[in-house]
C-alpha positions as semicolon CSV with decimal commas, in nm:
position;residue;x (nm);y (nm);z (nm)
1;M;7,206;6,418;11,504
2;K;7,412;6,336;11,197
3;R;7,459;6,615;10,931
4;R;7,297;6,556;10,605
5;D;7,595;6,687;10,411
6;A;7,871;6,488;10,607
7;W;8,136;6,339;10,415
8;K;8,138;5,962;10,374
9;T;8,462;5,746;10,365
10;E;8,388;5,669;9,994
11;E;8,377;6,036;9,907
12;D;8,704;6,120;10,084
13;I;8,867;5,822;9,901
14;L;8,736;5,964;9,572
15;L;8,870;6,304;9,655
16;L;9,205;6,159;9,744
17;Q;9,246;5,937;9,452
18;T;9,122;6,225;9,206
19;V;9,369;6,475;9,362
20;I;9,655;6,243;9,351
21;S;9,579;6,132;8,991
22;Y;9,533;6,494;8,863
23;I;9,861;6,613;9,023
24;S;10,055;6,310;8,880
25;N;9,925;6,382;8,537
26;G;10,016;6,755;8,550
27;K;9,664;6,884;8,611
28;T;9,568;7,129;8,890
29;Q;9,406;7,058;9,216
30;L;9,137;7,300;9,126
31;D;9,044;7,092;8,828
32;A;9,033;6,784;9,067
33;F;8,794;6,974;9,310
34;E;8,569;7,071;9,025
35;Y;8,552;6,708;8,893
36;V;8,476;6,563;9,237
37;G;8,230;6,840;9,311
38;E;8,030;6,737;8,991
39;K;8,055;6,372;9,103
40;L;7,929;6,431;9,444
41;N;7,689;6,721;9,376
42;R;7,894;6,948;9,599
43;S;8,058;7,286;9,499
44;A;8,420;7,304;9,424
45;A;8,473;7,521;9,718
46;A;8,322;7,262;9,956
47;V;8,539;6,992;9,802
48;S;8,841;7,219;9,838
49;F;8,760;7,301;10,204
50;R;8,734;6,933;10,284
51;W;9,067;6,868;10,108
52;N;9,258;7,147;10,288
53;G;9,084;7,102;10,614
54;K;9,080;6,724;10,670
55;L;9,280;6,524;10,405
56;R;9,575;6,698;10,272
57;A;9,785;6,685;10,590
58;K;9,728;6,323;10,628
59;F;9,841;6,232;10,288
60;D;10,139;6,470;10,249
61;N;10,374;6,179;10,135
62;Q;10,140;6,073;9,847
63;I;10,107;6,447;9,744
64;R;10,480;6,462;9,741
65;E;10,512;6,145;9,551
66;A;10,254;6,260;9,299
67;K;10,430;6,590;9,239
68;N;10,768;6,390;9,181
69;N;10,583;6,175;8,933
70;K;10,459;6,482;8,758
71;K;10,815;6,601;8,725
72;I;10,925;6,259;8,581
73;L;10,642;6,268;8,342
74;S;10,728;6,599;8,217
75;V;11,103;6,505;8,162
76;K;10,990;6,209;7,970
77;R;10,753;6,427;7,752
78;N;11,040;6,664;7,686
79;I;11,262;6,384;7,579
80;L;10,998;6,226;7,358
81;N;10,933;6,563;7,196
82;E;11,310;6,623;7,131
83;T;11,329;6,275;6,982
84;K;11,042;6,350;6,756
85;E;11,195;6,670;6,649
86;I;11,532;6,494;6,583
87;D;11,346;6,238;6,372
88;T;11,167;6,525;6,169
89;N;11,500;6,702;6,121
90;Q;11,661;6,373;5,987
91;L;11,367;6,301;5,759
92;Q;11,399;6,656;5,615
93;L;11,771;6,606;5,572
94;N;11,714;6,274;5,387
95;Q;11,473;6,444;5,149
96;I;11,724;6,719;5,079
97;I;11,994;6,451;4,999
């Protein structure tokens, strides 16, 4: 007899894609679990259990890559913020002159 609450392949794919996307964009896995839980009508704890028990180890390389992308994105954001700050300072200097 098949369990009523058994995970389908499509649900695992949604969970994997969401977690990888959230990590890449600097969000937390917990946020991803809550999002997927809402979509699948499951608790965040159930989603977390599925992730940690069945999927995480299989997709370790993708997780590592997502974390690396997060670091790269963070560096780009810092550079952009510094550039905006420099532009603002230059504008203020031009107004003074």
